[in-house]
PDB file of N, CA and C in Angstrom:
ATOM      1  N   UNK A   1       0.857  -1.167   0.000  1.00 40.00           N
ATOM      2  CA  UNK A   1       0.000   0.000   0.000  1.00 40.00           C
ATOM      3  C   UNK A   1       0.899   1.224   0.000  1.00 40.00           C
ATOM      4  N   UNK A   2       0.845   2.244  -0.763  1.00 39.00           N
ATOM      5  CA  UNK A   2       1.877   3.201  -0.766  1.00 39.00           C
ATOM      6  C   UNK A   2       0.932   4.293   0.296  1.00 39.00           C
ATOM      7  N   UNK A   3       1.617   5.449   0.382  1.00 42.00           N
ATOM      8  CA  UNK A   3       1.685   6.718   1.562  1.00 42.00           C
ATOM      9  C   UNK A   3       0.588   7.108   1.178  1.00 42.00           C
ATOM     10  N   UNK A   4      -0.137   7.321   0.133  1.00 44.00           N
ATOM     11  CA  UNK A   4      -1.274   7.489  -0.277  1.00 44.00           C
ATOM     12  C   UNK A   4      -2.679   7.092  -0.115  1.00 44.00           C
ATOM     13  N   UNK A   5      -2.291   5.639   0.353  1.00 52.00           N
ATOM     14  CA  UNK A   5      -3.827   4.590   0.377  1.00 52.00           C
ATOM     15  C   UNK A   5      -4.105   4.989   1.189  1.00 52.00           C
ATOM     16  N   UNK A   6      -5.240   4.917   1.770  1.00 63.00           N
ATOM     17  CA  UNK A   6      -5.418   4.421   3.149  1.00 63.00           C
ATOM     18  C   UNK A   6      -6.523   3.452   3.427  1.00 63.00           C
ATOM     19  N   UNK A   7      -6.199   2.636   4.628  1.00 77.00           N
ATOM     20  CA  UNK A   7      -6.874   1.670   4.648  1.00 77.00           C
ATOM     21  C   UNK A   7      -8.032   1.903   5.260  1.00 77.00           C
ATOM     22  N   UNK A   8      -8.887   1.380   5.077  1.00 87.00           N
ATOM     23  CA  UNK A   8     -10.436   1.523   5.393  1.00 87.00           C
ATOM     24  C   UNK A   8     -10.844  -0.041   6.694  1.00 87.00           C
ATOM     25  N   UNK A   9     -11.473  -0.111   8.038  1.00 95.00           N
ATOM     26  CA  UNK A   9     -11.964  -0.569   8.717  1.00 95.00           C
ATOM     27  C   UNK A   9     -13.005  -0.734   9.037  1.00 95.00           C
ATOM     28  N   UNK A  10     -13.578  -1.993   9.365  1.00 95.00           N
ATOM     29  CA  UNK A  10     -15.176  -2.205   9.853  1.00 95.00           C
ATOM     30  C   UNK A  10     -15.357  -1.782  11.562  1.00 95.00           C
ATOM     31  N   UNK A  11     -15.916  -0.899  11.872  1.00 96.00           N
ATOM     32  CA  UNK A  11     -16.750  -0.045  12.941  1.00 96.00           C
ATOM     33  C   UNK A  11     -17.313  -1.257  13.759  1.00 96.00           C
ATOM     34  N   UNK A  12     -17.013  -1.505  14.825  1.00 96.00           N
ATOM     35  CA  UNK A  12     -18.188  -2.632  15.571  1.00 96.00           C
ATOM     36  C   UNK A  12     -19.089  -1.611  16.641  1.00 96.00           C
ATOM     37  N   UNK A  13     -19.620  -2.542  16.686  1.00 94.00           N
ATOM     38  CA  UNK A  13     -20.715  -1.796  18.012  1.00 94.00           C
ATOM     39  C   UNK A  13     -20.476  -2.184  19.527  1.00 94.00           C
ATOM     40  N   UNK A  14     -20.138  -1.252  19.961  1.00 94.00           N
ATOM     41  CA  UNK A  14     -19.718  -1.671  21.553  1.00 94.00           C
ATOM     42  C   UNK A  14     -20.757  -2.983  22.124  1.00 94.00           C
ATOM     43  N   UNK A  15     -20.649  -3.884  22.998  1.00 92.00           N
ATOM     44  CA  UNK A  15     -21.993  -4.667  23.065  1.00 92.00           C
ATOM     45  C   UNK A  15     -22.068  -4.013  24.964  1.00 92.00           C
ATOM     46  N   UNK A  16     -23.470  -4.491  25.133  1.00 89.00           N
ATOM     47  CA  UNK A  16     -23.790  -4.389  26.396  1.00 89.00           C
ATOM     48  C   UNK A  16     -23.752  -2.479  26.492  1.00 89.00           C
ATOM     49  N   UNK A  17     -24.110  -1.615  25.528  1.00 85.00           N
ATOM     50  CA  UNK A  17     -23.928  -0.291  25.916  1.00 85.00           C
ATOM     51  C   UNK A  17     -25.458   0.183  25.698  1.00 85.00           C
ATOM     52  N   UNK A  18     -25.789   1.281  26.569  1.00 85.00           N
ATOM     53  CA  UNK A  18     -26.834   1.736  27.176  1.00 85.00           C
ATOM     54  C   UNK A  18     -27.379   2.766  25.699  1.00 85.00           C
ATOM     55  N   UNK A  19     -26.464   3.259  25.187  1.00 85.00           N
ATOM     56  CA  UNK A  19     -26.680   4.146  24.343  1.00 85.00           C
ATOM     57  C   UNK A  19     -25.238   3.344  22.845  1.00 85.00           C
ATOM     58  N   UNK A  20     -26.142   3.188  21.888  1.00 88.00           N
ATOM     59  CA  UNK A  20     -25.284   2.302  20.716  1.00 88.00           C
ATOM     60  C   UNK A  20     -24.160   2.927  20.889  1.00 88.00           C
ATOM     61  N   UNK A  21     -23.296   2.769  20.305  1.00 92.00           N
ATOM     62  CA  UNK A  21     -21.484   2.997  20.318  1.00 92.00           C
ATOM     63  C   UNK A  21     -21.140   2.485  19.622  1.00 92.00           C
ATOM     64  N   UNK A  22     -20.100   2.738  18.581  1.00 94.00           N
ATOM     65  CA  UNK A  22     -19.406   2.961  17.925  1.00 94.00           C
ATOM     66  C   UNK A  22     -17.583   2.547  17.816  1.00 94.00           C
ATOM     67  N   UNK A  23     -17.191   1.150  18.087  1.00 96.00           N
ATOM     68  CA  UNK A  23     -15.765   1.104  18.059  1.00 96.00           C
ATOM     69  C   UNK A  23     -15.185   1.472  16.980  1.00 96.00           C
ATOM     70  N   UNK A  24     -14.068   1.893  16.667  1.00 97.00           N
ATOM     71  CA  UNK A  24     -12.542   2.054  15.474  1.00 97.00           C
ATOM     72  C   UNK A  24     -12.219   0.307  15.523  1.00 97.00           C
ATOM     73  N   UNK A  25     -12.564   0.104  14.244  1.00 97.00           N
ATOM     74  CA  UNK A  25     -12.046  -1.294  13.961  1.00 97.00           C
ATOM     75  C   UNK A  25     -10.871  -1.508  14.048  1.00 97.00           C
ATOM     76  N   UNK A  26      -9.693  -0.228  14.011  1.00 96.00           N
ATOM     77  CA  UNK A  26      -8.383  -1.010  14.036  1.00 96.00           C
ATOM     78  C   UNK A  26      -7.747  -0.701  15.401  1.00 96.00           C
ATOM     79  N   UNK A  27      -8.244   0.486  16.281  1.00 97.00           N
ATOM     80  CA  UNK A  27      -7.706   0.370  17.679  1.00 97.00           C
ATOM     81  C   UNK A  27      -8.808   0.349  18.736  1.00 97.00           C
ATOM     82  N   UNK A  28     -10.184  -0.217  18.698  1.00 97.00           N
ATOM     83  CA  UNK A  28     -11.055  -0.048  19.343  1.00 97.00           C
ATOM     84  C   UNK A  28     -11.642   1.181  20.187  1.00 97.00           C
ATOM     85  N   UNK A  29     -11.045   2.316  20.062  1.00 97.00           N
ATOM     86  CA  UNK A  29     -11.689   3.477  20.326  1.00 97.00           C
ATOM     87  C   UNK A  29     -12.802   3.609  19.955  1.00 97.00           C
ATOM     88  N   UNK A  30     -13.525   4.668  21.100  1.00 95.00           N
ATOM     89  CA  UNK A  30     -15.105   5.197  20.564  1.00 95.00           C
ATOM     90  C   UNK A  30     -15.009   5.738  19.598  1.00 95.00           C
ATOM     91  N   UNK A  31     -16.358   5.678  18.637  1.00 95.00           N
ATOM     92  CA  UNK A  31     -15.860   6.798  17.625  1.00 95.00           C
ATOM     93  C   UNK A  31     -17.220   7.890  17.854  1.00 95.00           C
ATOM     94  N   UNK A  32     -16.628   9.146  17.616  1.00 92.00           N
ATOM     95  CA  UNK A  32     -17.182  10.403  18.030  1.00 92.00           C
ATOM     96  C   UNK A  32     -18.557  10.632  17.444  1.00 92.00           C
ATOM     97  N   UNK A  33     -19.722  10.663  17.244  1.00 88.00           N
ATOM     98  CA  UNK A  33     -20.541  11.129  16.888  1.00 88.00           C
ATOM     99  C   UNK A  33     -20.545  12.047  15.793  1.00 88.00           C
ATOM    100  N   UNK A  34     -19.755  12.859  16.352  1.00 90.00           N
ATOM    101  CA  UNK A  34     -19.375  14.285  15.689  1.00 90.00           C
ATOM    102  C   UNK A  34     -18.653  13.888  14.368  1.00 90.00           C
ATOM    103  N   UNK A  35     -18.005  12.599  14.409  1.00 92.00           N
ATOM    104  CA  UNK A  35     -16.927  12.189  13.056  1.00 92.00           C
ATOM    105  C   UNK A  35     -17.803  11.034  12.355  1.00 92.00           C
ATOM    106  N   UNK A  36     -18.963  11.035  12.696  1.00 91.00           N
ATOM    107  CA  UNK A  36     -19.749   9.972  11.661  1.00 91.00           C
ATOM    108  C   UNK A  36     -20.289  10.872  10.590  1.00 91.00           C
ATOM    109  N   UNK A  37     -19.910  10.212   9.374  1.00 88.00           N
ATOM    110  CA  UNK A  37     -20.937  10.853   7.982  1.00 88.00           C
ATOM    111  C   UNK A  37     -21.741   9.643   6.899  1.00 88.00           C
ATOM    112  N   UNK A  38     -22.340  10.877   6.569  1.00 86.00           N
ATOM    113  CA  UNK A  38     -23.128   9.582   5.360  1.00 86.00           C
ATOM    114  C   UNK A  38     -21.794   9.597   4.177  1.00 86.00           C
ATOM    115  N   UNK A  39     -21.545   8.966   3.493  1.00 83.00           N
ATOM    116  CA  UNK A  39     -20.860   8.497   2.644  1.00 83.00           C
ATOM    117  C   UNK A  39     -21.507   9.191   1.268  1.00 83.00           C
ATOM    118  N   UNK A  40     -21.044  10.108   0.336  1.00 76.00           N
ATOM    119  CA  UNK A  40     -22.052  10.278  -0.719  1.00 76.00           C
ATOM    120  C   UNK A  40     -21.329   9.758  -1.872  1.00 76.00           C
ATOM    121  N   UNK A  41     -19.483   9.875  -1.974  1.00 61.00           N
ATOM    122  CA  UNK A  41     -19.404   9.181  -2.791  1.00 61.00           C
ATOM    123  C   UNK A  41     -18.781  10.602  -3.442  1.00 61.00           C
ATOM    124  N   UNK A  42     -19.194  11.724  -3.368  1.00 57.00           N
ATOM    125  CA  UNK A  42     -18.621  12.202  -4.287  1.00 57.00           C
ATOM    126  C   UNK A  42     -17.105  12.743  -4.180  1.00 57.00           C
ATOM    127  N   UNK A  43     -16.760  13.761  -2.655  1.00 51.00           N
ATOM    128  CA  UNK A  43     -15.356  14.374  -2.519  1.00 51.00           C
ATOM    129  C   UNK A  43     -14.989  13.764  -1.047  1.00 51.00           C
ATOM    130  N   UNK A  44     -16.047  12.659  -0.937  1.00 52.00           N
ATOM    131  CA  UNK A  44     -15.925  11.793   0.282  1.00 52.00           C
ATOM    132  C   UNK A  44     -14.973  11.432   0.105  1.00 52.00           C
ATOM    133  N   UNK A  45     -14.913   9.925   1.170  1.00 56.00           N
ATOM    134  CA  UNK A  45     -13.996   8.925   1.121  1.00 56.00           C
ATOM    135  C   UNK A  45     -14.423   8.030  -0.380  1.00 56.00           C
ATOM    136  N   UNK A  46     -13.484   7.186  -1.018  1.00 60.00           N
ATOM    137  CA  UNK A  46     -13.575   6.674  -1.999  1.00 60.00           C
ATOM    138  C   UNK A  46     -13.842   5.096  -1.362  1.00 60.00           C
ATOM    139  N   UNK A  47     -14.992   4.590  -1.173  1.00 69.00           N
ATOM    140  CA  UNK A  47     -15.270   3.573  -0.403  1.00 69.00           C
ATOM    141  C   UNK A  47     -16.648   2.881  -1.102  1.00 69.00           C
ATOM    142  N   UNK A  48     -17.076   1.855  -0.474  1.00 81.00           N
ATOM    143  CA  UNK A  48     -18.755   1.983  -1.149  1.00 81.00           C
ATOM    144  C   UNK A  48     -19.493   1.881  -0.086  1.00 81.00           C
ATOM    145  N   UNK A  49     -18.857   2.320   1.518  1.00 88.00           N
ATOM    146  CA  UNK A  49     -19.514   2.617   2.782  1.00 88.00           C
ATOM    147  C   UNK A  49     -20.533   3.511   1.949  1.00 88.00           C
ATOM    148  N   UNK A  50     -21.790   3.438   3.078  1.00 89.00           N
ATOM    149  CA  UNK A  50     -23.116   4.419   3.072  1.00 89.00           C
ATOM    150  C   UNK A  50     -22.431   5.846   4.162  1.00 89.00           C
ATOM    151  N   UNK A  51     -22.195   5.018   5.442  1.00 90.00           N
ATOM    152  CA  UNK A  51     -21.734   5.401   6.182  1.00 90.00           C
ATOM    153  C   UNK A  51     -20.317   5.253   6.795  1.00 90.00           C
ATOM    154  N   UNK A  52     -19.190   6.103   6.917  1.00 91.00           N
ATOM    155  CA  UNK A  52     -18.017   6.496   7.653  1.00 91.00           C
ATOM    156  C   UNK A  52     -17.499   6.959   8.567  1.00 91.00           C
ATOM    157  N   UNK A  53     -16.698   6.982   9.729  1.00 93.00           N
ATOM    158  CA  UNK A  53     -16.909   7.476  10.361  1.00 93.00           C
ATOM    159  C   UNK A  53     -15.023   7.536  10.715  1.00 93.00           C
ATOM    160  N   UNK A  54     -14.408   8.883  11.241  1.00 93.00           N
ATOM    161  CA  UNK A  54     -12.953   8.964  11.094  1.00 93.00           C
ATOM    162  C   UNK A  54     -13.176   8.580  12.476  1.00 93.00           C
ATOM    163  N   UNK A  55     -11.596   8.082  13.010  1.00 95.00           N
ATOM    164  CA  UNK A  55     -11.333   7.926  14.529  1.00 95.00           C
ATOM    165  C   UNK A  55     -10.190   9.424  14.983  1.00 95.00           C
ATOM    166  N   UNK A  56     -10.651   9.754  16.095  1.00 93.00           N
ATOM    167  CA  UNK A  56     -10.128  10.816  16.768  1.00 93.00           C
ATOM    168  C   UNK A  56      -9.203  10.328  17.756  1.00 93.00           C
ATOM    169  N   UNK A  57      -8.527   8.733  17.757  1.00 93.00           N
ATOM    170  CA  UNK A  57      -7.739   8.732  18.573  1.00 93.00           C
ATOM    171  C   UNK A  57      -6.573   9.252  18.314  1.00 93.00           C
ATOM    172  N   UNK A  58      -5.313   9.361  19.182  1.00 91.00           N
ATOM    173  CA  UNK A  58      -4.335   9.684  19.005  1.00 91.00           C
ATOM    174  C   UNK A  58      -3.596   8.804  18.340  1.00 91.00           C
ATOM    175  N   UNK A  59      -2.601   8.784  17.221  1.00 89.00           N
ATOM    176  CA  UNK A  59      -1.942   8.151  16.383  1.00 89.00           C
ATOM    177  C   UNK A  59      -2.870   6.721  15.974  1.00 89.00           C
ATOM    178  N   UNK A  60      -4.172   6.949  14.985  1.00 93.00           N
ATOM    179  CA  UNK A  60      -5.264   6.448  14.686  1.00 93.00           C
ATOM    180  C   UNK A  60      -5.532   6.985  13.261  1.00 93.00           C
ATOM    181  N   UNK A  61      -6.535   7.811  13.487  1.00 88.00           N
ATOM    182  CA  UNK A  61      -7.168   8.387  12.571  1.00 88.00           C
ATOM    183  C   UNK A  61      -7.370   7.285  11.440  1.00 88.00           C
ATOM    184  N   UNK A  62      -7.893   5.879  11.860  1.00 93.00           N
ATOM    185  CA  UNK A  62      -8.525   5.074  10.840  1.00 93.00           C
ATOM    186  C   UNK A  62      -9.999   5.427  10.136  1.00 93.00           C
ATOM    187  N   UNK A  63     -10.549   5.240   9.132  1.00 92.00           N
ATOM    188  CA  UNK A  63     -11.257   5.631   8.238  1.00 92.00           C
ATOM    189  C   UNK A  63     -12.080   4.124   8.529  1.00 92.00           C
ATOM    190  N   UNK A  64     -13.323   4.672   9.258  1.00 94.00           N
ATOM    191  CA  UNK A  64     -14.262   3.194   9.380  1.00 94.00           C
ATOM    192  C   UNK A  64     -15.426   3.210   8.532  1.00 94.00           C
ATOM    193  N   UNK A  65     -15.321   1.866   8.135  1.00 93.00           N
ATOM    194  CA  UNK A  65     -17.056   1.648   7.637  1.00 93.00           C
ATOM    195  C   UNK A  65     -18.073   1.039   8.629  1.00 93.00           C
ATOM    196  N   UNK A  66     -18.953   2.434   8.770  1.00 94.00           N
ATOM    197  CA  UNK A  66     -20.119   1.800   9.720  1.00 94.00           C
ATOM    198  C   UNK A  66     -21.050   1.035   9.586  1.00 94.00           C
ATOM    199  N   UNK A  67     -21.744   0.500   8.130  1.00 93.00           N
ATOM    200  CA  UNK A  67     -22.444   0.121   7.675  1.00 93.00           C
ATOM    201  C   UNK A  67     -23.239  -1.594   8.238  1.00 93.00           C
ATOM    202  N   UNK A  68     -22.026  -2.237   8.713  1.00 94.00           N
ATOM    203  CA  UNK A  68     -22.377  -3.527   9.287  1.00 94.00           C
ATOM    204  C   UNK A  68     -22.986  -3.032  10.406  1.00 94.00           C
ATOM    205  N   UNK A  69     -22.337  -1.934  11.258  1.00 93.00           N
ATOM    206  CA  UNK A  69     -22.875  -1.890  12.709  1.00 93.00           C
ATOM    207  C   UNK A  69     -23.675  -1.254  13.109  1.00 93.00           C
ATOM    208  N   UNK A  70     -24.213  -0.232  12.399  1.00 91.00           N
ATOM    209  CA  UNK A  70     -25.109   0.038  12.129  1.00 91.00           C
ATOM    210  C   UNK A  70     -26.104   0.057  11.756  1.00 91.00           C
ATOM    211  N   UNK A  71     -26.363  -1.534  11.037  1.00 91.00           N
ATOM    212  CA  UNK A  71     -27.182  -2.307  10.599  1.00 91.00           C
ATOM    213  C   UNK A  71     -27.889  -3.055  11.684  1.00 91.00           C
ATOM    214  N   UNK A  72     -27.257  -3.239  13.054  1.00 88.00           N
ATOM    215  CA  UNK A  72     -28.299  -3.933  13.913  1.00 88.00           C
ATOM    216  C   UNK A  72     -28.304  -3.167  15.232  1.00 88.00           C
ATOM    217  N   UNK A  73     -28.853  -1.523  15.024  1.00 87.00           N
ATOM    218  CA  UNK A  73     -28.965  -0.549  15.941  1.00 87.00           C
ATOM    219  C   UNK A  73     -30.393  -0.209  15.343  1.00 87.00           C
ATOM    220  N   UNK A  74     -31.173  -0.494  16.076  1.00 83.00           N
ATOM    221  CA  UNK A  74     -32.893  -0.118  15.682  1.00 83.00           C
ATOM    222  C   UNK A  74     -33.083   0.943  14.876  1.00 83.00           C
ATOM    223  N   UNK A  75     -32.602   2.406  14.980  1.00 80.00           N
ATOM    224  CA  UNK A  75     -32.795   3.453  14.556  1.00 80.00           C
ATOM    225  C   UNK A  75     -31.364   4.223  14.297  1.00 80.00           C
ATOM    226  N   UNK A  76     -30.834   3.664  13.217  1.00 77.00           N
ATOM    227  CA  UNK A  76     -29.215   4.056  12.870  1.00 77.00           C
ATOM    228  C   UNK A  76     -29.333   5.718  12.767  1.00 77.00           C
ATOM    229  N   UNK A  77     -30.336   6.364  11.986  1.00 75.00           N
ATOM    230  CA  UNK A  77     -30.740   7.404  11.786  1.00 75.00           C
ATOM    231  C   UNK A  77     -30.476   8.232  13.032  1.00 75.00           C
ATOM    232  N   UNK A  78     -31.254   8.235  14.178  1.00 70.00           N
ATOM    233  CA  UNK A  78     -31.343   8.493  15.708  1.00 70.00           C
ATOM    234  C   UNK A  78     -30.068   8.713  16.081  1.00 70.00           C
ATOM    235  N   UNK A  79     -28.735   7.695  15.509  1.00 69.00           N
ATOM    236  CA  UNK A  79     -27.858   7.921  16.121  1.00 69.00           C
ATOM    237  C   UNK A  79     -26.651   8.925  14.982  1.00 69.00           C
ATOM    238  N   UNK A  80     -26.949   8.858  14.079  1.00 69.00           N
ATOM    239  CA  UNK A  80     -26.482  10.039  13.634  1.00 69.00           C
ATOM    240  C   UNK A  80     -27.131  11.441  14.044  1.00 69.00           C
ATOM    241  N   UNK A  81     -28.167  11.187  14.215  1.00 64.00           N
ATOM    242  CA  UNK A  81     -28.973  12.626  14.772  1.00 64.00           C
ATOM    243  C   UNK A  81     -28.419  13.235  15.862  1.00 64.00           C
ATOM    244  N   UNK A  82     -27.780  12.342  16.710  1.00 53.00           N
ATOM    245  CA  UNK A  82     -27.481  12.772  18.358  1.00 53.00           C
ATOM    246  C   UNK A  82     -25.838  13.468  17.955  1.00 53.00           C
ATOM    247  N   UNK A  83     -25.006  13.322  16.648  1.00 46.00           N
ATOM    248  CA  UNK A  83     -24.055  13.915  16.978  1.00 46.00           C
ATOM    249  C   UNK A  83     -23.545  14.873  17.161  1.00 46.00           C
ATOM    250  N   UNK A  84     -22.651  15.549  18.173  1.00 37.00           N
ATOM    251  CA  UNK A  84     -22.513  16.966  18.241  1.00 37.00           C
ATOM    252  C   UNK A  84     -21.912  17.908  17.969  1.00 37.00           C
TER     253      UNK A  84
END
């Protein structure tokens, strides 16, 4: 992969959490609310995620696809709504 790529990760869903959550597939950090987007495809990420979401950890900044985990959160919508 040259300096250029970057690699893209699957997002899990914290289990047992009161309010859905959001892990960084490659260092398990939360991921921020605030750093989830819909995916449109155009000056986005180059992915075929719906949804993305960057990680704000420190020496991170993996590029997740939320799309699996977000798939078994009742109201995925709801939780993009809450971000701040």
């Amino acid at each position: 992969m040259s300096m250029t790529e970057q690699q893209h990760y699957t997002a899990e869903l914290a289990a047992n959490s009161a309010v859905p959550t959001l892990l960084c597939g490659h260092c398990r950090s939360t991921l921020s609310r605030a750093r989830i987007f819909h995916n449109k495809g155009d000056s986005q990420q180059l992915t075929d995620c719906k949804t993305i979401a960057l990680c704000s950890a420190d020496d991170c900044g993996a590029v997740n696809c939320c799309d699996n985990a977000m798939a078994h959160i009742d109201n995925p919508e709801k939780l993009l709504g809450l971000a701040s």
